[in-house]
């Protein structure tokens, strides 16, 4: 039995792409109808009785959601894969409410669409044993829980693809990827959902090699309350900012941190300033840790409050010490941006401590010697890892600096920025291998961490004004 599919989009180029994608599945799948507006789509569905409908949401006459709504109560309603060019939470909410099988964003990833079709095919033809009860209850009876995930925004599609493979219902909304759990699958137990979210996050980080943080909202009843669960998940993410361990915080937990056993903020501030003046690193670190503890307790679980308090702490240090080297690197805009961009409170406090430690704790001659040793260590590391993707952040962590200061530090001591220096070393190595060895070009490219030989050739020519092949011919003639 063939899988019957109807496709719909008011843009001819998208329709053509959908047609090509579906046909790539072979003879087991048949496109039984195409439509360019909602009314035409409804007619095609009633005429052909497809198993699956792949439709854009925003179409003339009737939207894809309107068509689904008209058919939702019918016993033979096809599975809908809805497509949208907008990251609208309301669209996603309605799609969930109407039991859409999938909700995908343009530009459409062909692999994701094919996985969605195959997943539905298994459900239709009984190849999947999992009992799919989603859509059996009324919207008012269903219970949901939203988990908001935050990571590098450029990796959102990877996260969505991962969740799709694992059969989790997920959407992209603003800077988040949201998993919408059906609470019935977890016996309506938020702790069980929390544990499952932890497992998903851990697996995702391992497979995708990225850092992900999560916030979990409470269980809500009815699709009309999904947005409320999302808002709680977003708030829980803020609590998560202050945690040193758990990467996924639940709204039902409380961001309560014990107050440090110090002498109070003012007294510890005086101790820190004195320790910085006399270059007492141990005393400075102890006082700074206590101050950071006070700020965390007084921030009421709100990241913005913590950021402002940390910035005020740094301002007070600057005003009091009048240290020329400290003031030289003090850029208010950069500092505030770094504090805002920190994903964790610990990351923000480490950033400030790096500034204090680097500029105020070492005598100048000792600092100069240490700086040169670190520069040589970095250069040696680069020489020994040319086949890898050498990142500024990785090197910065190696020598316990934040990325911003390391960038300034490296340029100050080498006269060039880090990225240009790495490119220079790689290109010089490639030049030597082309000129003095018989290695093949793709092997040389791999030696300097470039997988594509054509890209390597273009890079080489841009850098030296000659292609590697031309250089080798020239060397062989000489």
Coordinates of C-alpha atoms in Angstrom, one line a residue:
X1 CA 0.0 0.0 0.0
X2 CA 1.4 3.4 -1.0
X3 CA 1.6 6.4 1.3
X4 CA -0.6 9.1 -0.2
X5 CA 0.6 12.7 0.3
X6 CA -0.9 16.1 -0.7
X7 CA 1.4 19.1 -0.7
X8 CA 0.4 22.8 -0.6
X9 CA 2.2 26.2 -0.7
X10 CA 1.4 29.4 -2.5
X11 CA 5.1 29.8 -3.6
X12 CA 5.9 27.8 -6.7
X13 CA 9.6 27.3 -5.7
X14 CA 8.6 25.9 -2.3
X15 CA 6.1 23.6 -3.9
X16 CA 8.7 22.4 -6.3
X17 CA 11.1 21.7 -3.5
X18 CA 8.4 19.7 -1.5
X19 CA 7.6 17.7 -4.6
X20 CA 11.3 16.8 -5.1
X21 CA 11.8 15.9 -1.5
X22 CA 8.8 13.6 -1.3
X23 CA 9.6 11.9 -4.6
X24 CA 13.1 11.1 -3.2
X25 CA 11.4 8.5 -0.9
X26 CA 10.7 6.2 -3.9
X27 CA 7.8 4.2 -5.2
X28 CA 6.2 3.6 -1.7
X29 CA 5.1 7.2 -1.6
X30 CA 2.7 9.0 -4.0
X31 CA 1.8 12.7 -4.4
X32 CA -1.9 12.5 -5.0
X33 CA -2.5 16.3 -5.1
X34 CA -1.0 19.8 -5.1
X35 CA -2.6 23.1 -4.0
X36 CA -1.6 26.8 -4.1
X37 CA -4.2 28.1 -1.6
X38 CA -6.3 26.8 1.3
X39 CA -9.6 26.3 -0.5
X40 CA -7.9 24.2 -3.2
X41 CA -6.1 22.2 -0.5
X42 CA -9.3 21.4 1.3
X43 CA -10.9 20.2 -2.0
X44 CA -7.8 18.0 -2.8
X45 CA -7.9 16.4 0.6
X46 CA -11.6 15.6 0.3
X47 CA -11.1 14.3 -3.2
X48 CA -8.0 12.1 -2.7
X49 CA -8.2 11.1 1.0
X50 CA -4.4 11.3 1.7
X51 CA -2.5 9.9 4.6
X52 CA -0.3 13.0 5.0
X53 CA -0.8 16.7 4.2
X54 CA 2.3 18.9 4.0
X55 CA 1.1 22.5 4.0
X56 CA 2.3 26.1 4.5
X57 CA 0.4 27.9 7.2
X58 CA 0.2 31.3 5.5
X59 CA -1.7 30.8 2.3
X60 CA -4.5 32.8 0.4
X61 CA -8.2 32.2 1.1
X62 CA -7.6 29.8 4.0
X63 CA -4.5 29.2 6.1
X64 CA -3.1 25.7 6.7
X65 CA -4.4 26.0 10.3
X66 CA -7.9 26.8 9.0
X67 CA -7.9 23.7 6.8
X68 CA -6.7 21.5 9.7
X69 CA -9.3 23.0 12.0
X70 CA -12.1 22.1 9.5
X71 CA -10.9 18.5 9.3
X72 CA -9.7 17.9 12.9
X73 CA -12.9 16.4 14.1
X74 CA -13.3 14.0 11.2
X75 CA -12.5 10.3 11.9
X76 CA -10.2 10.1 8.8
X77 CA -8.3 13.3 9.3
X78 CA -4.9 13.0 7.7
X79 CA -1.7 13.7 9.5
X80 CA -0.6 17.3 9.0
X81 CA 3.0 18.6 8.7
X82 CA 2.6 22.4 9.0
X83 CA 5.3 24.7 7.6
X84 CA 5.8 28.4 8.6
X85 CA 8.2 31.1 7.8
X86 CA 7.6 32.8 11.1
X87 CA 8.8 31.9 14.6
X88 CA 5.3 32.6 16.1
X89 CA 4.5 30.9 19.4
X90 CA 0.8 31.3 18.7
X91 CA 1.1 29.3 15.4
X92 CA 2.9 26.6 17.3
X93 CA 0.3 26.6 20.1
X94 CA -2.5 26.2 17.6
X95 CA -0.7 23.5 15.8
X96 CA -0.3 21.5 19.0
X97 CA -4.0 22.2 19.9
X98 CA -5.1 20.8 16.6
X99 CA -2.9 17.8 16.8
X100 CA -0.6 18.6 13.9
X101 CA 1.9 15.8 13.6
X102 CA 4.8 18.2 12.9
X103 CA 5.5 22.0 12.9
X104 CA 8.5 23.0 10.8
X105 CA 10.1 26.3 10.0
X106 CA 11.3 27.7 6.7
X107 CA 13.8 27.3 5.1
X108 CA 12.8 23.7 5.2
X109 CA 15.6 21.2 6.1
X110 CA 15.1 18.3 3.7
X111 CA 16.5 15.7 6.1
X112 CA 14.1 16.9 8.9
X113 CA 11.1 16.7 6.6
X114 CA 11.9 13.2 5.4
X115 CA 12.4 12.0 9.0
X116 CA 9.0 13.5 9.8
X117 CA 7.3 11.7 6.9
X118 CA 8.9 8.4 7.8
X119 CA 8.0 8.7 11.4
X120 CA 4.3 9.2 10.4
X121 CA 4.5 6.4 7.9
X122 CA 5.5 4.0 10.8
X123 CA 2.6 5.1 12.8
X124 CA 0.1 4.7 9.9
X125 CA 1.3 1.2 8.9
X126 CA 1.8 -0.2 12.4
X127 CA 5.6 -0.5 12.3
X128 CA 5.9 1.5 15.5
X129 CA 4.8 -0.3 18.7
X130 CA 4.6 2.9 20.8
X131 CA 1.0 3.7 21.6
X132 CA 0.3 7.1 20.2
X133 CA -2.5 8.5 22.3
X134 CA -1.8 12.2 21.5
X135 CA -5.0 13.7 20.1
X136 CA -7.3 11.1 21.7
X137 CA -8.4 13.4 24.6
X138 CA -10.1 16.7 24.2
X139 CA -7.8 19.8 24.3
X140 CA -9.3 20.9 27.7
X141 CA -8.3 17.5 29.3
X142 CA -4.7 17.2 28.0
X143 CA -1.9 18.2 30.3
X144 CA 1.4 19.6 29.1
X145 CA 4.8 20.8 30.5
X146 CA 7.2 23.1 28.6
X147 CA 10.9 22.8 28.8
X148 CA 12.8 25.8 27.4
X149 CA 16.3 25.1 26.2
X150 CA 18.9 27.7 25.6
X151 CA 22.2 27.3 23.7
X152 CA 24.2 28.9 20.9
X153 CA 21.4 30.2 18.6
X154 CA 23.3 29.0 15.5
X155 CA 22.8 25.4 16.7
X156 CA 19.0 25.6 17.1
X157 CA 18.4 23.6 14.0
X158 CA 20.7 20.8 15.2
X159 CA 18.8 20.7 18.5
X160 CA 15.5 20.5 16.7
X161 CA 16.8 17.8 14.4
X162 CA 18.0 15.8 17.4
X163 CA 14.7 16.1 19.2
X164 CA 12.8 15.1 16.0
X165 CA 14.9 11.9 15.7
X166 CA 14.1 11.1 19.3
X167 CA 10.4 11.7 18.7
X168 CA 10.0 14.6 21.0
X169 CA 7.6 17.4 20.1
X170 CA 9.7 20.6 19.9
X171 CA 9.4 24.1 18.4
X172 CA 11.7 27.0 18.1
X173 CA 10.5 30.2 19.8
X174 CA 12.6 33.4 20.0
X175 CA 16.1 32.4 21.3
X176 CA 14.8 29.1 22.8
X177 CA 14.0 25.6 21.6
X178 CA 10.9 24.4 23.6
X179 CA 10.1 20.7 24.2
X180 CA 6.3 20.2 24.9
X181 CA 5.9 17.2 27.1
X182 CA 2.6 15.3 27.3
X183 CA 2.3 15.0 31.1
X184 CA 0.3 11.8 30.8
X185 CA 3.4 10.0 29.5
X186 CA 5.0 10.7 32.8
X187 CA 2.1 10.0 35.1
X188 CA 1.6 13.7 35.6
X189 CA 4.7 13.7 37.9
X190 CA 6.9 16.9 37.4
X191 CA 9.9 15.2 39.1
X192 CA 9.8 12.4 36.5
X193 CA 9.6 15.0 33.7
X194 CA 12.5 16.9 35.3
X195 CA 14.6 13.8 35.3
X196 CA 13.7 13.0 31.7
X197 CA 14.6 16.5 30.7
X198 CA 18.0 16.1 32.4
X199 CA 18.6 12.9 30.4
X200 CA 17.7 14.5 27.1
X201 CA 20.0 17.5 27.8
X202 CA 22.9 15.2 28.8
X203 CA 22.5 13.1 25.6
X204 CA 22.1 16.2 23.5
X205 CA 25.3 17.7 24.8
X206 CA 27.2 14.5 24.2
X207 CA 26.0 13.9 20.7
X208 CA 26.0 17.5 19.5
X209 CA 29.1 18.7 21.4
X210 CA 27.4 21.9 22.6
X211 CA 26.4 23.4 26.0
X212 CA 22.7 23.6 26.7
X213 CA 20.8 25.0 29.6
X214 CA 17.1 24.4 30.4
X215 CA 14.2 25.7 32.4
X216 CA 11.1 23.6 33.2
X217 CA 7.7 25.1 33.7
X218 CA 4.9 23.5 35.7
X219 CA 2.3 21.1 34.4
X220 CA -0.7 22.9 32.8
X221 CA -4.1 21.7 31.6
X222 CA -5.3 22.6 28.1
X223 CA -3.4 24.0 25.2
X224 CA -4.5 27.5 26.0
X225 CA -2.1 27.3 29.1
X226 CA 1.0 26.2 27.2
X227 CA 2.2 29.8 27.0
X228 CA 2.0 30.1 30.8
X229 CA 4.1 27.0 31.2
X230 CA 6.6 28.5 28.8
X231 CA 6.8 31.7 30.8
X232 CA 7.6 29.7 33.9
X233 CA 10.2 27.7 32.0
X234 CA 11.8 31.0 30.9
X235 CA 11.9 32.2 34.5
X236 CA 13.3 28.9 35.7
X237 CA 16.2 29.5 33.2
X238 CA 17.1 32.6 35.1
X239 CA 17.3 30.6 38.4
X240 CA 19.5 28.2 36.5
X241 CA 22.0 31.0 35.9
X242 CA 22.9 31.0 39.6
X243 CA 23.4 27.2 39.9
X244 CA 26.9 25.8 39.8
X245 CA 25.8 22.2 39.1
X246 CA 22.3 21.4 37.7
X247 CA 22.0 22.6 34.1
X248 CA 18.2 22.4 34.1
X249 CA 16.2 24.2 36.7
X250 CA 12.5 23.6 37.5
X251 CA 10.1 26.4 38.4
X252 CA 8.9 24.5 41.4
X253 CA 12.4 24.6 42.9
X254 CA 13.5 27.7 44.7
X255 CA 16.7 29.7 43.9
X256 CA 17.8 29.9 47.5
X257 CA 21.5 30.1 48.3
X258 CA 23.0 30.2 51.8
X259 CA 24.5 33.5 52.9
X260 CA 28.2 33.4 53.3
X261 CA 29.6 33.5 56.8
X262 CA 31.7 36.7 56.4
X263 CA 31.7 40.0 58.2
X264 CA 29.2 41.6 55.8
X265 CA 29.5 43.3 52.4
X266 CA 31.2 46.6 53.5
X267 CA 33.8 44.8 55.7
X268 CA 34.7 42.3 53.0
X269 CA 34.9 45.1 50.4
X270 CA 37.5 46.8 52.5
X271 CA 39.4 43.6 52.9
X272 CA 39.4 43.1 49.1
X273 CA 40.6 46.6 48.4
X274 CA 43.4 46.3 50.9
X275 CA 44.5 42.9 49.6
X276 CA 44.6 44.3 46.0
X277 CA 46.7 47.2 47.1
X278 CA 49.3 45.0 48.8
X279 CA 49.1 42.2 46.1
X280 CA 47.9 39.6 48.6
X281 CA 46.3 37.1 46.2
X282 CA 45.0 34.7 48.8
X283 CA 43.2 37.4 50.9
X284 CA 41.9 39.0 47.8
X285 CA 40.4 35.8 46.5
X286 CA 38.8 35.0 49.8
X287 CA 37.2 38.4 50.1
X288 CA 36.1 38.4 46.5
X289 CA 34.4 35.0 46.9
X290 CA 32.4 36.2 49.9
X291 CA 31.3 39.4 48.0
X292 CA 30.1 37.3 45.1
X293 CA 28.2 35.1 47.6
X294 CA 26.5 38.1 49.0
X295 CA 25.5 39.4 45.6
X296 CA 24.1 36.0 44.6
X297 CA 22.0 35.9 47.7
X298 CA 20.7 39.5 47.2
X299 CA 19.8 39.1 43.5
X300 CA 16.5 37.3 44.2
X301 CA 17.1 34.8 41.4
X302 CA 17.2 37.6 38.7
X303 CA 20.2 37.7 36.4
X304 CA 19.8 41.4 35.5
X305 CA 20.1 42.3 39.2
X306 CA 23.2 40.2 39.7
X307 CA 24.8 41.8 36.6
X308 CA 24.2 45.3 37.8
X309 CA 25.6 44.5 41.3
X310 CA 28.7 42.9 39.8
X311 CA 29.3 45.9 37.6
X312 CA 28.9 48.2 40.6
X313 CA 31.5 46.1 42.5
X314 CA 34.0 46.6 39.7
X315 CA 33.2 50.3 39.4
X316 CA 33.9 50.7 43.2
X317 CA 37.2 48.9 42.8
X318 CA 38.2 51.1 39.9
X319 CA 37.3 54.4 41.7
X320 CA 39.1 53.4 44.8
X321 CA 42.4 51.9 43.5
X322 CA 43.3 54.4 40.7
X323 CA 45.5 51.7 39.2
X324 CA 46.9 52.7 35.8
X325 CA 47.1 49.2 34.3
X326 CA 43.6 48.4 35.5
X327 CA 42.2 51.6 34.1
X328 CA 44.0 51.0 30.8
X329 CA 42.0 47.8 30.1
X330 CA 38.8 49.1 31.7
X331 CA 36.2 49.4 28.9
X332 CA 32.7 50.0 30.4
X333 CA 30.8 48.8 27.3
X334 CA 32.9 45.7 26.9
X335 CA 32.7 44.7 30.5
X336 CA 28.9 45.2 30.7
X337 CA 28.5 43.1 27.5
X338 CA 30.7 40.3 28.9
X339 CA 28.7 40.2 32.1
X340 CA 25.4 40.1 30.2
X341 CA 26.6 37.4 27.9
X342 CA 27.8 35.1 30.7
X343 CA 25.5 32.1 30.7
X344 CA 26.3 31.4 34.4
X345 CA 26.9 33.5 37.4
X346 CA 30.2 31.7 38.0
X347 CA 31.3 32.6 34.5
X348 CA 30.5 36.3 35.2
X349 CA 32.4 36.3 38.5
X350 CA 35.4 34.4 36.9
X351 CA 35.5 37.2 34.3
X352 CA 35.9 39.9 37.0
X353 CA 38.4 37.8 39.0
X354 CA 40.5 37.4 35.8
X355 CA 40.7 41.2 35.5
X356 CA 41.7 41.6 39.2
X357 CA 44.1 38.7 39.1
X358 CA 45.9 39.5 35.9
X359 CA 46.5 43.2 36.5
X360 CA 46.7 43.7 40.3
X361 CA 48.2 40.6 41.8
X362 CA 51.7 40.2 40.2
X363 CA 54.7 42.5 40.5
X364 CA 55.4 43.9 37.0
X365 CA 58.7 42.0 36.3
X366 CA 57.2 38.7 37.4
X367 CA 54.1 39.4 35.3
X368 CA 56.3 40.1 32.3
X369 CA 58.2 36.8 32.6
X370 CA 55.0 34.9 33.1
X371 CA 53.4 36.6 30.1
X372 CA 56.2 35.6 27.8
X373 CA 56.2 32.0 29.1
X374 CA 52.4 31.8 28.3
X375 CA 52.9 33.3 24.8
X376 CA 55.6 30.6 24.1
X377 CA 53.3 27.9 25.5
X378 CA 50.5 29.1 23.2
X379 CA 52.7 29.2 20.1
X380 CA 54.0 25.7 20.9
X381 CA 50.4 24.4 21.3
X382 CA 49.4 26.0 17.9
X383 CA 52.4 24.4 16.2
X384 CA 51.4 20.9 17.6
X385 CA 47.7 21.2 16.7
X386 CA 47.6 22.6 13.2
X387 CA 45.3 19.8 12.0
X388 CA 42.6 20.9 14.5
X389 CA 40.2 23.8 14.6
X390 CA 42.1 26.0 17.0
X391 CA 39.7 28.3 18.8
X392 CA 40.5 31.4 20.8
X393 CA 38.2 30.3 23.6
X394 CA 40.0 26.9 24.0
X395 CA 43.4 28.6 24.3
X396 CA 42.0 31.2 26.7
X397 CA 40.8 28.5 29.0
X398 CA 44.1 26.8 28.9
X399 CA 45.8 29.7 30.5
X400 CA 42.8 30.7 32.7
X401 CA 41.8 33.9 31.0
X402 CA 38.5 35.0 29.6
X403 CA 38.2 35.4 25.8
X404 CA 38.2 39.2 25.7
X405 CA 41.3 39.7 27.9
X406 CA 43.2 36.8 26.1
X407 CA 42.5 38.5 22.7
X408 CA 44.0 41.8 24.0
X409 CA 46.8 40.0 25.8
X410 CA 47.8 38.0 22.7
X411 CA 47.9 41.0 20.4
X412 CA 49.8 43.1 22.9
X413 CA 52.6 40.5 23.0
X414 CA 52.7 39.3 19.3
X415 CA 51.6 42.4 17.4
X416 CA 48.9 40.5 15.6
X417 CA 45.4 39.2 16.5
X418 CA 45.0 35.5 17.3
X419 CA 43.0 34.5 14.3
X420 CA 45.5 36.0 11.9
X421 CA 48.4 34.4 13.7
X422 CA 46.9 30.9 13.5
X423 CA 46.2 31.4 9.8
X424 CA 49.7 32.6 9.2
X425 CA 51.3 29.6 11.0
X426 CA 49.0 27.2 9.1
X427 CA 49.7 28.7 5.7
X428 CA 53.5 28.8 6.3
X429 CA 53.4 25.1 7.3
X430 CA 51.4 24.3 4.1
X431 CA 53.9 26.3 2.0
X432 CA 56.7 24.3 3.4
X433 CA 55.0 21.0 2.8
X434 CA 54.0 21.9 -0.8
X435 CA 57.5 23.1 -1.6
X436 CA 59.6 20.5 0.2
X437 CA 57.6 17.2 0.3
X438 CA 55.8 14.9 -2.1
X439 CA 52.6 14.9 -0.1
X440 CA 49.4 15.1 -2.0
X441 CA 47.4 18.3 -1.8
X442 CA 44.5 16.8 0.2
X443 CA 47.0 15.4 2.7
X444 CA 48.6 18.8 3.2
X445 CA 45.1 20.4 3.6
X446 CA 44.3 17.8 6.3
X447 CA 47.6 18.6 8.0
X448 CA 46.4 22.2 8.6
X449 CA 42.9 21.3 9.5
X450 CA 41.2 22.0 6.1
X451 CA 38.9 19.2 4.9
X452 CA 38.1 20.6 1.5
X453 CA 40.9 20.6 -1.1
X454 CA 39.3 23.3 -3.2
X455 CA 38.9 25.6 -0.2
X456 CA 42.5 24.9 0.7
X457 CA 43.7 25.9 -2.8
X458 CA 41.7 29.2 -2.6
X459 CA 43.1 30.0 0.8
X460 CA 46.6 29.3 -0.3
X461 CA 46.3 31.5 -3.4
X462 CA 44.7 34.3 -1.4
X463 CA 47.6 34.2 1.1
X464 CA 50.6 33.7 -1.3
X465 CA 49.2 34.9 -4.7
X466 CA 49.9 31.4 -6.2
X467 CA 48.0 28.1 -6.0
X468 CA 49.8 25.1 -4.2
X469 CA 49.9 23.3 -7.6
X470 CA 51.6 26.2 -9.3
X471 CA 54.1 26.4 -6.4
X472 CA 55.0 22.7 -6.6
X473 CA 55.6 22.9 -10.4
X474 CA 57.8 25.9 -9.8
X475 CA 59.7 24.1 -7.1
X476 CA 60.2 21.0 -9.3
X477 CA 61.6 23.1 -12.2
X478 CA 64.1 24.7 -9.8

